[in-house]
Amino acid sequence: MPGCQVSSDGAVIEAHNVFKVFVARGDRGGRRAFLALRDVNLLIEPGRFVSFVGPSGCGKSTLLNMVAGLVRPTEGVVRYKGAPIAAVNTKVGYITQDDNLLPWRTLRENVEVALEFRGVPANHRREQAAKYIAMVGLSGFEHHYPHELSGGMRKRTALVRTLIYEPEVILMDEPFGPLDAQTRVILQDELLKLWYGTGKTILFVTHDLVEAIALSDQVVLFSRAPGTIKQVYQVPLPRPRDVFHIHAHPNFAEFYDRLWRDLKEEIIETDLEAT
Ligand code: ADP
Ligand code: MG
C-alpha cells in the first residue's frame, strides 16, 4: 500500500509531484544540473511519528529542508496545512545531527534562546526553561556551558531548546547519529515519552532501521538518487513501545527483514553503479 496515494484531507504536510534540481558548478567552470528528488508524493497526517530511510544522497534532508521552508521545489509543491510553503516555516522545529548549541551560552541560556527571540519576559522564560530542563533530567546543570556537557546531555539540551517553543512539527535529521549505542536507545526512549500525548508531528531521518521501527508509526523508504518514495510502511507494533526490547516483539523480525530487503535493493544498486 504506497501511502502516498491517500486523500490530502487533514494532512499537515503534503508533497505533490516534487522535483528538485540543484545547479552545481561543473569541472570546467560550467554549470551542471543535478536531479536530487523526482516526483515525490507524500501525505503526513498530524500527530504521526514518521521516519525517512534511504541510501545516502537520496534527498531526505532536502525534503526536510523544503518542509522547513529553506529549499523550494523546482517543480511541484510542498504544503503545510494546505498552504504552499513559500518562506521559512516558523511552525516547525528543526534538530540536526549537529546540535548547534551556542558555546558562549550556558545550558539554560541555550534553552531560553527561542523564547528570547519571541520577546517572552525573563521570569516566564526562566520558569519554562526550568520545566523543560527537568523533563530531560538536566536540573542542576543549568549553568554549565556546552563543552562541559556529555554528548547525550547536549542532545537533550538541543531537544528541549526546540520543544520549549512548542512547534507543531518537529524535523529531526539523524539527531542521534553521533552518539554511542546505549545513549541512543536511552534518548529514543526519552523522546517517545516526551512526544506521547503532545499531538505533535515528527519527521525523523535515520540510517538505523531498528531506530526507525522502534520510534515510528510509519516508515517512508526512499529510492536511491534521484530520490523518490518507494514505499510507505505502517509499523506493526503497538504503543507504548519498549525501545530497550523492541527486537523481542513478535512482529519485529518479519517487519525488519522486509524493510531491510527493500532498502538493500536501493543500496546495492547504488554501489554497483558507483564501481
Ligand atoms: P540525504 O539527506 O538523503 O543524504 P540530501 O538531501 O542531503 O540527501 O542530498 C541529496 C542530493 O542533493 C545529494 O547528492 C546532495 O549532494 C545534493 N544537494 C543537497 N543540497 C544541495 C545544494 N544546496 N546544492 C547542490 N547539491 C545539493
Ligand atoms: Mg541527510
XYZ file of C-alpha atoms in Angstrom, residues 2-244:
243
model
C 2.040 3.036 -1.117
C 0.658 5.528 1.450
C 1.450 8.391 -0.901
C -1.843 7.998 -2.743
C -4.261 8.789 0.105
C -6.567 11.811 0.204
C -4.984 15.071 1.349
C -7.859 15.965 3.702
C -6.424 16.793 7.099
C -2.781 16.264 6.142
C -0.351 18.525 7.980
C 2.327 18.152 5.302
C 1.796 17.274 1.657
C 4.281 16.913 -1.151
C 2.802 16.789 -4.649
C 4.909 15.852 -7.668
C 8.007 17.410 -6.147
C 11.187 17.592 -8.211
C 14.395 19.286 -7.113
C 17.235 20.190 -9.401
C 20.371 21.601 -7.822
C 22.663 23.533 -10.109
C 26.296 23.000 -9.226
C 29.495 24.281 -10.762
C 30.898 21.723 -13.198
C 34.546 20.695 -13.824
C 35.346 23.395 -16.380
C 33.515 26.226 -14.673
C 30.255 25.394 -16.468
C 27.015 24.669 -14.673
C 25.763 21.170 -14.091
C 22.174 20.335 -13.199
C 21.735 17.607 -10.627
C 18.389 15.927 -10.018
C 18.060 15.329 -6.259
C 14.340 14.491 -5.948
C 11.992 13.147 -8.611
C 8.233 13.076 -8.397
C 7.908 12.871 -4.628
C 4.343 12.464 -3.367
C 3.690 12.187 0.339
C 0.978 12.958 2.860
C 1.733 13.238 6.552
C -1.168 13.177 8.970
C -0.966 15.309 12.109
C 0.343 13.682 15.259
C 2.257 10.962 13.425
C 5.821 9.924 14.047
C 7.233 9.297 10.583
C 10.768 8.134 9.756
C 12.571 8.648 6.451
C 15.080 5.964 5.463
C 17.015 5.516 2.241
C 20.523 5.491 0.767
C 22.807 8.470 1.411
C 22.213 11.298 -1.028
C 18.655 10.267 -1.915
C 17.213 13.618 -0.838
C 15.883 13.005 2.699
C 17.436 16.176 4.104
C 16.357 18.106 1.021
C 12.732 17.154 1.663
C 13.018 18.179 5.337
C 14.534 21.476 4.201
C 11.503 22.013 1.981
C 9.171 21.453 4.940
C 11.261 23.974 6.901
C 10.934 26.417 4.003
C 14.701 26.549 3.461
C 14.655 24.955 -0.012
C 11.998 25.364 -2.752
C 10.932 22.614 -5.130
C 11.985 23.104 -8.745
C 8.631 21.645 -9.744
C 5.631 20.613 -7.700
C 4.554 21.884 -4.298
C 5.055 21.185 -0.611
C 2.144 22.340 1.544
C 1.850 22.991 5.249
C -1.765 22.646 6.435
C -2.891 23.185 2.870
C -0.841 26.305 2.092
C 2.241 26.137 -0.152
C 5.397 26.733 1.889
C 6.804 29.951 0.433
C 9.040 31.242 3.254
C 10.779 29.952 6.371
C 8.201 27.819 8.162
C 8.070 29.104 11.732
C 5.669 26.353 12.799
C 8.386 23.721 12.650
C 11.340 22.999 14.905
C 14.487 21.569 13.335
C 17.008 19.372 15.112
C 20.044 18.279 13.115
C 22.901 15.891 13.804
C 24.990 18.830 14.831
C 23.374 20.210 17.982
C 24.250 23.849 17.166
C 24.365 24.884 20.816
C 25.828 28.352 21.321
C 29.172 27.745 23.062
C 29.193 31.074 24.873
C 25.805 30.451 26.485
C 25.010 28.202 29.422
C 22.630 25.270 29.096
C 19.755 27.378 30.436
C 20.571 30.312 28.174
C 20.648 27.952 25.192
C 17.254 26.531 26.127
C 15.784 30.006 26.526
C 17.049 31.411 23.240
C 13.897 30.904 21.136
C 11.701 32.463 23.825
C 14.081 35.407 23.984
C 13.648 35.943 20.212
C 9.917 35.880 20.738
C 10.120 38.568 23.425
C 8.903 36.355 26.271
C 9.572 38.124 29.609
C 12.579 36.844 31.584
C 10.679 35.399 34.549
C 8.381 33.361 32.298
C 11.357 32.213 30.196
C 13.157 31.039 33.295
C 10.116 29.146 34.525
C 9.600 27.403 31.181
C 13.287 26.579 30.832
C 13.347 25.033 34.315
C 10.328 22.890 33.433
C 11.824 21.579 30.192
C 15.301 21.091 31.661
C 13.737 18.984 34.430
C 11.843 16.892 31.854
C 15.110 15.617 30.425
C 16.807 15.167 33.794
C 19.239 18.057 33.442
C 18.256 20.058 36.538
C 21.431 21.052 38.322
C 23.342 21.593 35.057
C 21.673 24.891 34.094
C 24.869 26.891 34.469
C 27.139 24.510 32.571
C 28.462 25.503 29.165
C 28.058 23.120 26.188
C 31.710 21.973 26.334
C 31.088 20.826 29.911
C 28.247 18.504 28.848
C 28.359 14.931 27.519
C 27.084 14.104 24.005
C 23.803 12.821 25.426
C 23.338 15.924 27.582
C 23.951 18.167 24.589
C 21.325 16.256 22.602
C 18.819 16.599 25.433
C 19.570 20.320 25.559
C 19.052 20.634 21.788
C 15.782 18.726 22.089
C 14.261 20.885 24.820
C 15.582 24.047 23.208
C 13.242 23.147 20.322
C 10.341 21.749 22.376
C 10.165 24.879 24.548
C 8.619 26.978 21.775
C 6.016 24.292 21.085
C 6.455 23.747 17.340
C 3.590 21.831 15.743
C 6.002 19.769 13.672
C 9.488 18.668 14.677
C 12.024 17.797 11.993
C 14.868 15.607 13.215
C 17.710 14.857 10.790
C 19.786 11.935 12.087
C 19.697 13.535 15.528
C 21.217 10.621 17.446
C 23.771 9.721 14.758
C 26.965 10.629 16.594
C 26.006 9.037 19.929
C 27.089 5.672 21.299
C 24.571 2.819 21.054
C 23.469 2.866 24.714
C 22.954 6.622 24.832
C 20.968 6.409 21.592
C 18.483 3.930 22.993
C 18.072 5.928 26.182
C 17.397 9.064 24.138
C 14.941 7.203 21.885
C 13.025 6.200 24.999
C 13.084 9.751 26.366
C 11.969 11.164 23.015
C 8.952 8.837 22.873
C 7.990 9.734 26.437
C 8.265 13.460 25.672
C 6.224 13.011 22.493
C 3.358 10.794 23.742
C 0.237 12.816 24.246
C 1.577 16.026 22.683
C -0.152 15.500 19.328
C 2.975 16.795 17.591
C 4.081 15.510 14.223
C 7.668 14.286 13.971
C 9.618 13.697 10.762
C 12.739 11.761 11.661
C 15.600 10.875 9.295
C 17.720 7.891 10.287
C 20.034 5.285 8.779
C 19.169 2.881 11.550
C 16.208 0.647 10.676
C 15.825 -0.538 14.280
C 15.573 3.081 15.389
C 13.014 3.813 12.658
C 10.895 0.832 13.713
C 11.193 1.494 17.448
C 10.071 5.112 17.144
C 7.700 5.438 14.215
C 4.097 4.980 13.184
C 5.173 4.977 9.554
C 8.459 4.421 7.760
C 8.980 6.141 4.408
C 11.526 4.361 2.204
C 13.286 6.488 -0.428
C 14.781 5.027 -3.584
C 18.404 5.636 -4.456
C 19.185 9.046 -6.017
C 17.448 10.807 -7.626
C 15.191 10.041 -4.708
C 11.556 9.228 -4.908
C 9.336 7.457 -2.417
C 9.462 3.761 -2.979
C 7.154 2.628 -0.218
C 5.386 3.798 2.946
C 5.039 1.162 5.681
C 2.817 1.150 8.750
C 4.877 -0.097 11.687
C 3.020 -3.141 13.061
C 3.957 -2.591 16.715
C 1.581 -1.273 19.363
C 2.311 1.684 21.624
C 3.637 2.358 24.143
C 6.867 0.742 22.936
C 9.684 -0.716 24.944
C 12.613 0.521 22.868
C 15.068 -1.442 25.023
